[in-house]
Amino acid sequence: MCFHVKIGSFWNKLTGKAPADDDAPLTPEEIKVILEGRGWDAEIVKASDVSSDMVDVAPTGILKCVDGRGSDNTALRGPKMAGGIYAIAHNRGVTTTDGLKAIVEEVKGKGHVPSVHGDDSSDMMGCGFFKLWVTGRFDDMGYARPEFDADQGAAAVREAGGFIEMHHGKHMENIVMINLVEGKTLEPIEDDQRFIVDGWAAGKFGLDVPKYLLACAATVEMLGGPKKAKLIIP
């Protein structure tokens, strides 16, 4: 499996080396090298090796954050993206509530339940990805800050028909699971936490995939999470 995106400048920036083909797709092996270049421990595994964890994406499952903590929601078989639908807005440079509402409609149109989340200690600022975005931690990566705060973002998502999830407990994630198997996901396990990134979902929504995966890695790093990943391939 590969992501069909141009990776020349991205590869140069992260490794200092030019790829053999500037138009070549980004492969799992290249993702692994990029993560290792950032000091991560990364390995590639087949879906068959983790088959007991893999489930089909359900249309009733929320498109939710990669957060591995406990949730007040039980419909957890939707795609996992950083910050839920905030990942789509962030990658595209969408900074308004009107733009956010349009993404809610888009996600529903593609067969998923759009969501963002808060937690039991910081309310809607309990999403670490959104907190990094709104406080400017992505500024040096070229991302414009949202023009809305956490409460306004949640209100816009709810008004457009999206769902607000609430997490509880402390972050205890021990690994980042990067799933590249289209139409599949993993479910969070509160007592054995892991970040779950459904990388294939970025392609489904037409995102800049290398930029998205880099933002995910940077998010884990800035939040003090584990620099350890498993890349799941078909």
Coordinates of N, CA, C and O in Angstrom, one line a residue, residues 50-58 76-78 80 179 181 183-187:
V50 N -2.1 -8.5 13.5 CA -2.9 -7.8 14.6 C -4.3 -8.0 14.3 O -5.1 -7.1 14.6
S51 N -4.7 -9.1 13.7 CA -6.1 -9.3 13.2 C -7.1 -9.2 14.4 O -8.3 -8.8 14.1
S52 N -6.7 -9.6 15.6 CA -7.6 -9.6 16.7 C -8.0 -8.1 17.1 O -9.0 -7.9 17.7
D53 N -7.2 -7.2 16.7 CA -7.4 -5.8 17.0 C -8.2 -5.0 15.9 O -8.8 -4.0 16.1
M54 N -8.1 -5.5 14.7 CA -8.7 -4.8 13.5 C -10.2 -5.1 13.4 O -10.6 -6.2 13.5
V55 N -10.9 -4.0 13.1 CA -12.4 -4.1 12.9 C -12.7 -3.3 11.7 O -12.0 -2.4 11.3
D56 N -13.9 -3.7 11.1 CA -14.4 -2.9 9.9 C -14.9 -1.5 10.4 O -15.5 -1.4 11.5
V57 N -14.6 -0.5 9.7 CA -15.2 0.8 10.0 C -16.7 0.7 9.8 O -17.2 0.2 8.8
A58 N -17.4 1.2 10.9 CA -18.9 1.2 10.8 C -19.4 2.6 10.5 O -18.9 3.6 11.1
L76 N -17.2 3.5 18.6 CA -15.8 3.9 18.4 C -15.2 3.2 17.2 O -14.0 3.1 17.1
R77 N -16.1 2.7 16.3 CA -15.5 2.0 15.1 C -15.5 2.9 13.9 O -15.6 2.5 12.7
G78 N -15.4 4.2 14.1 CA -15.2 5.2 13.0 C -13.7 5.5 12.8 O -12.9 5.0 13.6
K80 N -10.1 7.2 12.9 CA -9.4 8.0 13.9 C -8.4 9.0 13.2 O -7.5 8.6 12.5
N179 N -2.5 3.0 11.1 CA -3.2 2.0 10.3 C -3.4 2.5 8.8 O -4.0 3.5 8.6
V181 N -4.6 0.3 6.4 CA -5.5 -0.6 5.8 C -6.9 0.1 5.6 O -7.6 0.3 6.6
G183 N -10.6 1.2 5.2 CA -11.8 0.6 5.6 C -11.8 -0.1 7.0 O -12.8 -0.7 7.4
K184 N -10.6 -0.2 7.6 CA -10.4 -0.8 8.8 C -9.9 0.2 9.9 O -9.4 1.3 9.6
T185 N -10.1 -0.1 11.2 CA -9.7 0.7 12.3 C -9.4 -0.2 13.5 O -9.6 -1.4 13.4
L186 N -9.0 0.4 14.5 CA -8.8 -0.2 15.8 C -9.7 0.5 16.8 O -10.0 1.7 16.7
E187 N -10.1 -0.1 17.9 CA -10.9 0.5 18.9 C -10.0 0.9 20.1 O -9.1 0.1 20.5

